PDB file of C-alpha atoms and ligand atoms in Angstrom:
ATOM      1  CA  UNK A   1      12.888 -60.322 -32.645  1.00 96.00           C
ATOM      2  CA  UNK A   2      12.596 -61.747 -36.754  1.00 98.00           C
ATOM      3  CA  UNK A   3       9.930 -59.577 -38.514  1.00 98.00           C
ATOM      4  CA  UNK A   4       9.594 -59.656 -42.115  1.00 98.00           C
ATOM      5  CA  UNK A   5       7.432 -56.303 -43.279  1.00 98.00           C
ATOM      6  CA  UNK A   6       5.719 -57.145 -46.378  1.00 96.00           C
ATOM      7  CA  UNK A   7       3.671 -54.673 -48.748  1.00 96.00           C
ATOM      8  CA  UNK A   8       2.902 -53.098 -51.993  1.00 96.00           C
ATOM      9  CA  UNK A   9       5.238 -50.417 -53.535  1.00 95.00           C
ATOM     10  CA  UNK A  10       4.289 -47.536 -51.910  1.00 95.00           C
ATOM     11  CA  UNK A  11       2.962 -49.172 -48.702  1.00 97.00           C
ATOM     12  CA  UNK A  12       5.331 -47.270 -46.522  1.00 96.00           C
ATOM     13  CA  UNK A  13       7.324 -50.742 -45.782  1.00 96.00           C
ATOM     14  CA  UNK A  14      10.744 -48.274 -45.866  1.00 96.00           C
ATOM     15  CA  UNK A  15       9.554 -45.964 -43.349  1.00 97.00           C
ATOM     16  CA  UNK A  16       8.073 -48.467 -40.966  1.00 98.00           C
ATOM     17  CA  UNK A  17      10.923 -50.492 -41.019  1.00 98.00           C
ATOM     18  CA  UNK A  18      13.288 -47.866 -40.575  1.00 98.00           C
ATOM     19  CA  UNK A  19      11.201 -47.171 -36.951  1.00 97.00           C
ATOM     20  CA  UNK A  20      10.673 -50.580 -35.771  1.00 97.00           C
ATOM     21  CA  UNK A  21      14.391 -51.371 -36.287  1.00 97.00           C
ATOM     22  CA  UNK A  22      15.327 -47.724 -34.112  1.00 97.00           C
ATOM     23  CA  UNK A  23      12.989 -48.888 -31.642  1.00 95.00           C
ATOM     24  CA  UNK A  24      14.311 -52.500 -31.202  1.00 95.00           C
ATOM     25  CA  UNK A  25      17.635 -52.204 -31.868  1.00 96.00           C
ATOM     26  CA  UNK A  26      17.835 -54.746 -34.839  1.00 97.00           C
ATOM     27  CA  UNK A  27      19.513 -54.475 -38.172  1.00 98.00           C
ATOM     28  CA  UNK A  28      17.367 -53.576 -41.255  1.00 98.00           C
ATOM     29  CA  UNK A  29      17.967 -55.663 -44.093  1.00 98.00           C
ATOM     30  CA  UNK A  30      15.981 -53.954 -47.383  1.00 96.00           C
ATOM     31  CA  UNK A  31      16.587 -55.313 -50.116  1.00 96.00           C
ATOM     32  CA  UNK A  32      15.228 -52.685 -52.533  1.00 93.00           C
ATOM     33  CA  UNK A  33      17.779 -50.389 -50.683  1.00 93.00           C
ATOM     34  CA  UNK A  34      20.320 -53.065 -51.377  1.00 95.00           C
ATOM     35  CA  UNK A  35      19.640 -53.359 -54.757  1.00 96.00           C
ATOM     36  CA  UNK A  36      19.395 -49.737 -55.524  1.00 95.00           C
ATOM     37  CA  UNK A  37      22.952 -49.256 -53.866  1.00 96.00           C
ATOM     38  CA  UNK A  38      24.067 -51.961 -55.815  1.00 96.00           C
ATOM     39  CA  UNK A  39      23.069 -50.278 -58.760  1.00 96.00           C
ATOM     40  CA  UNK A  40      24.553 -47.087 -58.034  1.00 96.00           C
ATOM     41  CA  UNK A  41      27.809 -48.428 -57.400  1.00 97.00           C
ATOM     42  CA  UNK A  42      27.585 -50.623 -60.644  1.00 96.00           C
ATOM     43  CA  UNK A  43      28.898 -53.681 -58.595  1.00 96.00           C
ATOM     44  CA  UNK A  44      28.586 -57.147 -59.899  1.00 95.00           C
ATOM     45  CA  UNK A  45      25.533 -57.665 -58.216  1.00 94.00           C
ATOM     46  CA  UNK A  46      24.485 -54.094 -59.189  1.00 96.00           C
ATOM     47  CA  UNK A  47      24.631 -55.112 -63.009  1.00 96.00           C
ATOM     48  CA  UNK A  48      22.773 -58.282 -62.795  1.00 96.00           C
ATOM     49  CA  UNK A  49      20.129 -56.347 -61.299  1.00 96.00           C
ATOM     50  CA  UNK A  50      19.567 -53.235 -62.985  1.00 96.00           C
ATOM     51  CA  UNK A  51      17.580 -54.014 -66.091  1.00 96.00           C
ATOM     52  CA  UNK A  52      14.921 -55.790 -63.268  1.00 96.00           C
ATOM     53  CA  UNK A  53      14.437 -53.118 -60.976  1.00 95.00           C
ATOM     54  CA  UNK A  54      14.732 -50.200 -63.760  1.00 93.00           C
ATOM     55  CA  UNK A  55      11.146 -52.178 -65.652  1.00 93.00           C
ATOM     56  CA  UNK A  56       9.548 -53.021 -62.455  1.00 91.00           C
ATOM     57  CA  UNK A  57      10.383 -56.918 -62.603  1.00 96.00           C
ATOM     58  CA  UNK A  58      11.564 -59.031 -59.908  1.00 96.00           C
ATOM     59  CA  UNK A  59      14.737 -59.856 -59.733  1.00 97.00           C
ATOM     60  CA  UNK A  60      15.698 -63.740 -60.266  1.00 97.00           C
ATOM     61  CA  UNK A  61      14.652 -65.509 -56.901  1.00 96.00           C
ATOM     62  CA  UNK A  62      17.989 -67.542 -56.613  1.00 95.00           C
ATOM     63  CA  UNK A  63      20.486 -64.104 -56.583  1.00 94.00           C
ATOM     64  CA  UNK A  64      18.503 -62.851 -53.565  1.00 94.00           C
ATOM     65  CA  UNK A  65      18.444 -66.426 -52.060  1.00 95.00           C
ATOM     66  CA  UNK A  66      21.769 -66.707 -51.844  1.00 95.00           C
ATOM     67  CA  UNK A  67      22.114 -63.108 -51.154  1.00 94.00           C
ATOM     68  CA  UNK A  68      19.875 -64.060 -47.623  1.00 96.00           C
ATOM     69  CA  UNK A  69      21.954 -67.047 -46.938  1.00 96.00           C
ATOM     70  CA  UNK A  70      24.957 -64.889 -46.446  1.00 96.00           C
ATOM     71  CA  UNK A  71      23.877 -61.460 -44.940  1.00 96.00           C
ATOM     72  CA  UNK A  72      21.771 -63.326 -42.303  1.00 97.00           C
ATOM     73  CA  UNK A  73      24.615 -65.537 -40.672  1.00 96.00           C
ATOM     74  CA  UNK A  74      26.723 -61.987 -40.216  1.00 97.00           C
ATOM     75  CA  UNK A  75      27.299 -61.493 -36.606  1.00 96.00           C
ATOM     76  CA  UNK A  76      25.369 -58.074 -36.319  1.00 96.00           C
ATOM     77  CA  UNK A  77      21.988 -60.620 -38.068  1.00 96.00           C
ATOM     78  CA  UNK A  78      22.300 -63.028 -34.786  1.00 94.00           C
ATOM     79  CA  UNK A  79      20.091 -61.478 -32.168  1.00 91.00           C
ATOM     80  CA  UNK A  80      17.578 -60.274 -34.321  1.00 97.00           C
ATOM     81  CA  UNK A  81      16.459 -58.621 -37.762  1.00 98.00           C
ATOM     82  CA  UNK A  82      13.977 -56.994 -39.697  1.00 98.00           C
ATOM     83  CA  UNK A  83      14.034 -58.071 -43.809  1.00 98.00           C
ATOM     84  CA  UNK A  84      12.038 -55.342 -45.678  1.00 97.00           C
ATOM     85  CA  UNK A  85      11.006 -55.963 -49.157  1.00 93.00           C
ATOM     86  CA  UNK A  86      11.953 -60.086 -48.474  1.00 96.00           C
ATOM     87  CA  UNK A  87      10.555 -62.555 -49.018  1.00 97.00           C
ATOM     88  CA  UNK A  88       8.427 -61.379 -52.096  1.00 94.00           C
ATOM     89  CA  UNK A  89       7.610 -64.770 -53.531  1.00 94.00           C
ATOM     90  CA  UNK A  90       6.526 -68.003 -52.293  1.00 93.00           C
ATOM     91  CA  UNK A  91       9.779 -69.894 -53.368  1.00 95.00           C
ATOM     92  CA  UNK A  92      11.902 -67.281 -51.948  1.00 97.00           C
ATOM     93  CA  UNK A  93       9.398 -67.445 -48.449  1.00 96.00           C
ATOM     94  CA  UNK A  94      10.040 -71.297 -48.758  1.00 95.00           C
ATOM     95  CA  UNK A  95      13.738 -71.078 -48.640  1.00 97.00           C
ATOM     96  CA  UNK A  96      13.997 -68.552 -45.739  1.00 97.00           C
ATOM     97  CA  UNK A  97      12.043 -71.489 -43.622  1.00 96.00           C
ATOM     98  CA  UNK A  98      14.505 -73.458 -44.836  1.00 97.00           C
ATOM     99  CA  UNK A  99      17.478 -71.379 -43.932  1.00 97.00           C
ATOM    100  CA  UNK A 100      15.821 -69.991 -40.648  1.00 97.00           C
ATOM    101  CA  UNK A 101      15.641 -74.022 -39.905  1.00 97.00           C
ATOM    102  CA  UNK A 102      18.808 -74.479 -40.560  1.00 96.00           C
ATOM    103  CA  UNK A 103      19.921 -71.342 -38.603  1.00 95.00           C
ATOM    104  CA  UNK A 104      17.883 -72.303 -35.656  1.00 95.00           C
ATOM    105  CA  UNK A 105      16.163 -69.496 -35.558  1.00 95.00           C
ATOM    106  CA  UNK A 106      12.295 -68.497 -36.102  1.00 95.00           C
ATOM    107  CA  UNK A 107      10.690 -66.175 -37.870  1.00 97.00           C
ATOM    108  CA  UNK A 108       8.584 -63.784 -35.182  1.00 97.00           C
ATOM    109  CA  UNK A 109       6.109 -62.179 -37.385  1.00 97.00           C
ATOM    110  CA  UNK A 110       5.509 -61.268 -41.145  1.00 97.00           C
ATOM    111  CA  UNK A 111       3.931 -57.871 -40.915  1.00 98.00           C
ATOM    112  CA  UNK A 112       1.734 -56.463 -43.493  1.00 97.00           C
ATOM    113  CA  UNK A 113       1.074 -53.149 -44.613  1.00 98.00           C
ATOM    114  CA  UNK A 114      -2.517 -52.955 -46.352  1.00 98.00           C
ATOM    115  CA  UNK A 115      -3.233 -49.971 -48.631  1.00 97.00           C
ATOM    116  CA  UNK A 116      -5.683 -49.355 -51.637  1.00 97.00           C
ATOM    117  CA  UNK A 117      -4.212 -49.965 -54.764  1.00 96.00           C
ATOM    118  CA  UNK A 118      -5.097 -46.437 -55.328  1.00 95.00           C
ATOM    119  CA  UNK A 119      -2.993 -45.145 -52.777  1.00 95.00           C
ATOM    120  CA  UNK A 120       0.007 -47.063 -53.693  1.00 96.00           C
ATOM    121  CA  UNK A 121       0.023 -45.466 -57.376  1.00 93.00           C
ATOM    122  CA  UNK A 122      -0.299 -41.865 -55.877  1.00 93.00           C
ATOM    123  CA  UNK A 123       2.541 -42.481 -53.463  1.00 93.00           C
ATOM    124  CA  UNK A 124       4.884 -44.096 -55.917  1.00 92.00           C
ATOM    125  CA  UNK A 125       4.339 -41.535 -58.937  1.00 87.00           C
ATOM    126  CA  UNK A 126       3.920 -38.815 -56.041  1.00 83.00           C
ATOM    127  CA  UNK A 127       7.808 -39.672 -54.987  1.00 69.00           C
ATOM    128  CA  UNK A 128       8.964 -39.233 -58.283  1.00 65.00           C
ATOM    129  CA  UNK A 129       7.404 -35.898 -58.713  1.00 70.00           C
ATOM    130  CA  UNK A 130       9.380 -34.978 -55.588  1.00 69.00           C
ATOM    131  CA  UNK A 131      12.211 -36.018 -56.649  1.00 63.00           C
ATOM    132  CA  UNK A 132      12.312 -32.287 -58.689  1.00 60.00           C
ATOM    133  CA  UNK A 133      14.807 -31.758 -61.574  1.00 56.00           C
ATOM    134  CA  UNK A 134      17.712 -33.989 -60.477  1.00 57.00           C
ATOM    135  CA  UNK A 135      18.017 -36.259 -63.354  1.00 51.00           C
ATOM    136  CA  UNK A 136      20.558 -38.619 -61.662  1.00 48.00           C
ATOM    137  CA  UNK A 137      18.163 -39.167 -58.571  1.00 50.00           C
ATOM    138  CA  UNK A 138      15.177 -39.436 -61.326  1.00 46.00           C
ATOM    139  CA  UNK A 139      17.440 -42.375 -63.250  1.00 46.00           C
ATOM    140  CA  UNK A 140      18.157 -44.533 -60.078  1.00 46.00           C
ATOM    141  CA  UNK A 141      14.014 -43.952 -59.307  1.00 69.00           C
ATOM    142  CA  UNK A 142      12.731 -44.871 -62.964  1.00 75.00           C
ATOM    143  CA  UNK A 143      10.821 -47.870 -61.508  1.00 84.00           C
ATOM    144  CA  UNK A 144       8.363 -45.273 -59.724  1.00 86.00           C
ATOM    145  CA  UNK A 145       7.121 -43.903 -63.353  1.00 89.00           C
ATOM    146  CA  UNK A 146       3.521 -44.546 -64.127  1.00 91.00           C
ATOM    147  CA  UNK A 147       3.414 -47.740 -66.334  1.00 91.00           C
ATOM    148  CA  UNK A 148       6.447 -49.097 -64.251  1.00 93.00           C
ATOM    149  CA  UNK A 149       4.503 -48.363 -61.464  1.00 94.00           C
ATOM    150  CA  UNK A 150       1.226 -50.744 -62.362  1.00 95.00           C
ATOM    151  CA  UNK A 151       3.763 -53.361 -63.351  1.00 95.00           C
ATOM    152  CA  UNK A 152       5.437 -53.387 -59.665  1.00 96.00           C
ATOM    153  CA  UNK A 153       1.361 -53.247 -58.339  1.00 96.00           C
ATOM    154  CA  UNK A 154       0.046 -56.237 -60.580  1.00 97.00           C
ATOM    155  CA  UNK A 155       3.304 -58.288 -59.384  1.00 96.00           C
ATOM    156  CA  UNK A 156       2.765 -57.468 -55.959  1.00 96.00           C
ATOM    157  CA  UNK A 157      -1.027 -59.098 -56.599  1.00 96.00           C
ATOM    158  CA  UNK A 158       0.139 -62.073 -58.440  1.00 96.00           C
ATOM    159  CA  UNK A 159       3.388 -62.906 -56.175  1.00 95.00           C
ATOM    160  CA  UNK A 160       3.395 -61.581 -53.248  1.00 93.00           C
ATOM    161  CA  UNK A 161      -0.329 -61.481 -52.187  1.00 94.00           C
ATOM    162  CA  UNK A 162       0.453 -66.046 -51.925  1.00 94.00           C
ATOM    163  CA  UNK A 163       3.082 -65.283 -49.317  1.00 95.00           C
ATOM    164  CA  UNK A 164       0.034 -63.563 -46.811  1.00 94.00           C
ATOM    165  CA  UNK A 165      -1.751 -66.632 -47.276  1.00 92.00           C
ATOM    166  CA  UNK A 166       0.991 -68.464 -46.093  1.00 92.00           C
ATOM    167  CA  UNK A 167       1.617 -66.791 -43.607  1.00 95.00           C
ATOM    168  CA  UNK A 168      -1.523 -66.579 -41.956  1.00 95.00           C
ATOM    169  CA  UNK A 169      -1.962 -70.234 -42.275  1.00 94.00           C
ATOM    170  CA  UNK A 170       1.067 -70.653 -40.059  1.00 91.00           C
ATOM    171  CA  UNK A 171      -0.383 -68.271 -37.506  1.00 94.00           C
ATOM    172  CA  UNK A 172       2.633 -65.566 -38.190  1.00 96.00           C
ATOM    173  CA  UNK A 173       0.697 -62.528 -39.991  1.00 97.00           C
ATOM    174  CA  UNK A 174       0.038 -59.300 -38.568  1.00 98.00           C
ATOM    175  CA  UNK A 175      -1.926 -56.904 -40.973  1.00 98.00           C
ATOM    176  CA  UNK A 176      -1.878 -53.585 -40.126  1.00 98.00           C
ATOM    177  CA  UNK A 177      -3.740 -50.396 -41.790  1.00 98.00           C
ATOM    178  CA  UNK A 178      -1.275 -48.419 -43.723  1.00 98.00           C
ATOM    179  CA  UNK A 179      -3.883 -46.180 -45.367  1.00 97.00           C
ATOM    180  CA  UNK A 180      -3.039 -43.655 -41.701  1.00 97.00           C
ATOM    181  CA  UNK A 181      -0.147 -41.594 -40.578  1.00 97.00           C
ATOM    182  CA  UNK A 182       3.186 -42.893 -40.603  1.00 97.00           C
ATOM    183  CA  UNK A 183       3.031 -42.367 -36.388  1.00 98.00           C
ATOM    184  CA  UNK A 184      -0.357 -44.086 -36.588  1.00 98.00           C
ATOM    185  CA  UNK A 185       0.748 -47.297 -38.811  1.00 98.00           C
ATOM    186  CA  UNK A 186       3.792 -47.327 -36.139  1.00 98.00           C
ATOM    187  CA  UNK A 187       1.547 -47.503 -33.229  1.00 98.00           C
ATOM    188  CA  UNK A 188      -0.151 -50.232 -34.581  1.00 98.00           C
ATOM    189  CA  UNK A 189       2.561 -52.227 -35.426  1.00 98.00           C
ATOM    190  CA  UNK A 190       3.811 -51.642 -31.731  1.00 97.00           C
ATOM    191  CA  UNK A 191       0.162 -52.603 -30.409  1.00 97.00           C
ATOM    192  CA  UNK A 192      -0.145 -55.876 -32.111  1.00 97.00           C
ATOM    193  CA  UNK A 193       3.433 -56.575 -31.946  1.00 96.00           C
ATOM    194  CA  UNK A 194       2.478 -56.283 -28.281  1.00 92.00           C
ATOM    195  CA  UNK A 195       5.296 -53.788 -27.559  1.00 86.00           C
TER     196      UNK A 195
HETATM  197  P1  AMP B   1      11.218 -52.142 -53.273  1.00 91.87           P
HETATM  198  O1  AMP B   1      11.937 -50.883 -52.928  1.00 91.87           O
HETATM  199  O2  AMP B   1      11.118 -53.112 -52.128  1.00 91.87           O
HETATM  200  O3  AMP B   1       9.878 -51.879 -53.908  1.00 91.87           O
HETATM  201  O4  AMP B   1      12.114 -52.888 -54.377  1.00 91.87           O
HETATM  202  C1  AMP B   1      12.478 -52.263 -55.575  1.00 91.87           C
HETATM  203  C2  AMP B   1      12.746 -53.284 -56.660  1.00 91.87           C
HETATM  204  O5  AMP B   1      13.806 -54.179 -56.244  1.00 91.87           O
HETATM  205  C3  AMP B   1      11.585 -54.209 -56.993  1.00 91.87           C
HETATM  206  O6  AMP B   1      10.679 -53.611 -57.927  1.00 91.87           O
HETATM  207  C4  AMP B   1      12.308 -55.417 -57.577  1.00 91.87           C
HETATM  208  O7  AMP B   1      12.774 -55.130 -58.894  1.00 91.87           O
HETATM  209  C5  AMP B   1      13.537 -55.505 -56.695  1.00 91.87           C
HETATM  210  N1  AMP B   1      13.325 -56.350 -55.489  1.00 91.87           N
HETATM  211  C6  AMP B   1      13.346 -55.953 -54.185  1.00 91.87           C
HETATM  212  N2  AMP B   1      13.128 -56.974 -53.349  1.00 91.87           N
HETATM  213  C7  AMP B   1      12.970 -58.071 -54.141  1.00 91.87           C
HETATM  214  C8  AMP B   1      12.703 -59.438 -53.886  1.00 91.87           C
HETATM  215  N3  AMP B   1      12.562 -59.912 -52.625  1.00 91.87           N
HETATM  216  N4  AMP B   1      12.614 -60.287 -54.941  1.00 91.87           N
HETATM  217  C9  AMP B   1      12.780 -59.849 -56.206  1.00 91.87           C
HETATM  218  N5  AMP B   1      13.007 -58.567 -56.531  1.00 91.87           N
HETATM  219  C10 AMP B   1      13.104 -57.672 -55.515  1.00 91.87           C
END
C-alpha cells in the first residue's frame, strides 16, 4: 500500500503514521523527522535546513525532491510506504506523480487529518510546554513556539490546503476527523482505508 498522510502541524500526522505503518508493515518516511535528525546531527543536509524549520518556513521544494527520488527507490520503499509530512506543496505533489510514474508505482491514498485551527495551536504550543526544562530538546522544537506556530498554520492554508484539492479531483483523498482520540482517528483511517 502508498499512503501519503497529509495535515496541519499538530494534526496528529506523526502518531497516525507511526500506527498505520505497525499495522501494515510498510516503512515510514517523515520528513519532519528527517529533517529534525538532520539537524541534530548537523549533516549537510541538516545545515541547509535548519534556519527553515527553526522559523516555521518550508524548506526549498527541490532539496526534498531529490531527497524523494532517492529514499523511495531503496529496496525496503518497494512493496509499499507511507510519506508523512510529503508532499506539502503542489509542485512537490506534481513531481511525486512524476516519479511514482516513472517508478511504476501508484499512489493508494492521500489521507487527511482535519482539525480546527484552534486545536492545532493548542497541540503544537501544548508540546512545547511538555517538553519541561530541557533546553536542548526545547532548541531542536523552537518551530512549536507561538508566533512560529501561526506561521507553520497560515502555510499549511496557503500551500498545502491546494494539494487536497488535487487530490480529491483525482479520486485519491480520504479525510478523516482528527479532532477524536488517537485510537478513534486510527479506526477511521482503518474503516475507510477498508482494512
Ligand atoms: P512537520 O514535523 O511535518 O510539521 O515538519 C517540520 C518542519 O519541517 C516544517 O515546518 C518545515 O520547515 C519542514 N518540512 C517538513 N516537510 C516538508 C516538506 N514536505 N516541504 C517543505 N518543508 C518541510
Amino acid at each position: 500500500m502508498r499512503l501519503v498522510i497529509l495535515g496541519g502541524p499538530g494534526a496528529g500526522k506523526g502518531t497516525q503514521a507511526k500506527k498505520l505503518c505497525q499495522q501494515q508493515s510498510i516503512p515510514l518516511v517523515s520528513t519532519g523527522d528527517i529533517l529534525r535528525e538532520a539537524i541534530a546531527s548537523q549533516s549537510d543536509l541538516g545545515r541547509q535546513v535548519q534556519p527553515y524549520v527553526a522559523q516555521g518556513e518550508l524548506v526549498p521544494d527541490t532539496l526534498l525532491i531529490e531527497f524523494m527520488a532517492q529514499r523511495l527507490v531503496q529496496s525496503d520503499a518497494a512493496k509499499g510506504w507511507l510519506l508523512e509530512g510529503y508532499p506539502r506543496t503542489a509542485f512537490q505533489a506534481e513531481e511525486l506523480d512524476f516519479l511514482l510514474e516513472k517508478l511504476q508505482q501508484k499512489l493508494d491514498w492521500a489521507i487527511y487529518l482535519e482539525v480546527p485551527e484552534s486545536v492545532m495551536s493548542d497541540r503544537c504550543i501544548g508540546k512545547l510546554n511538555n517538553l519541561g526544562s530541557n533546553t536542548s530538546q526545547k532548541n531542536l522544537r523552537s518551530d512549536n513556539h507561538p508566533d512560529i506556530v501561526q506561521r507553520r498554520i497560515d502555510l499549511f492554508h496557503e500551500c498545502t490546503i491546494p494539494i487536497l484539492e488535487y487530490y480529491g479531483y483525482c479520486h485519491r483523498l480520504l479525510t478523516i476527523n482528527g479532532n477524536q482520540s488517537p485510537e478513534e482517528v486510527h479506526q477511521e483511517i482503518l474503516e475507510k482505508l477498508k482494512l
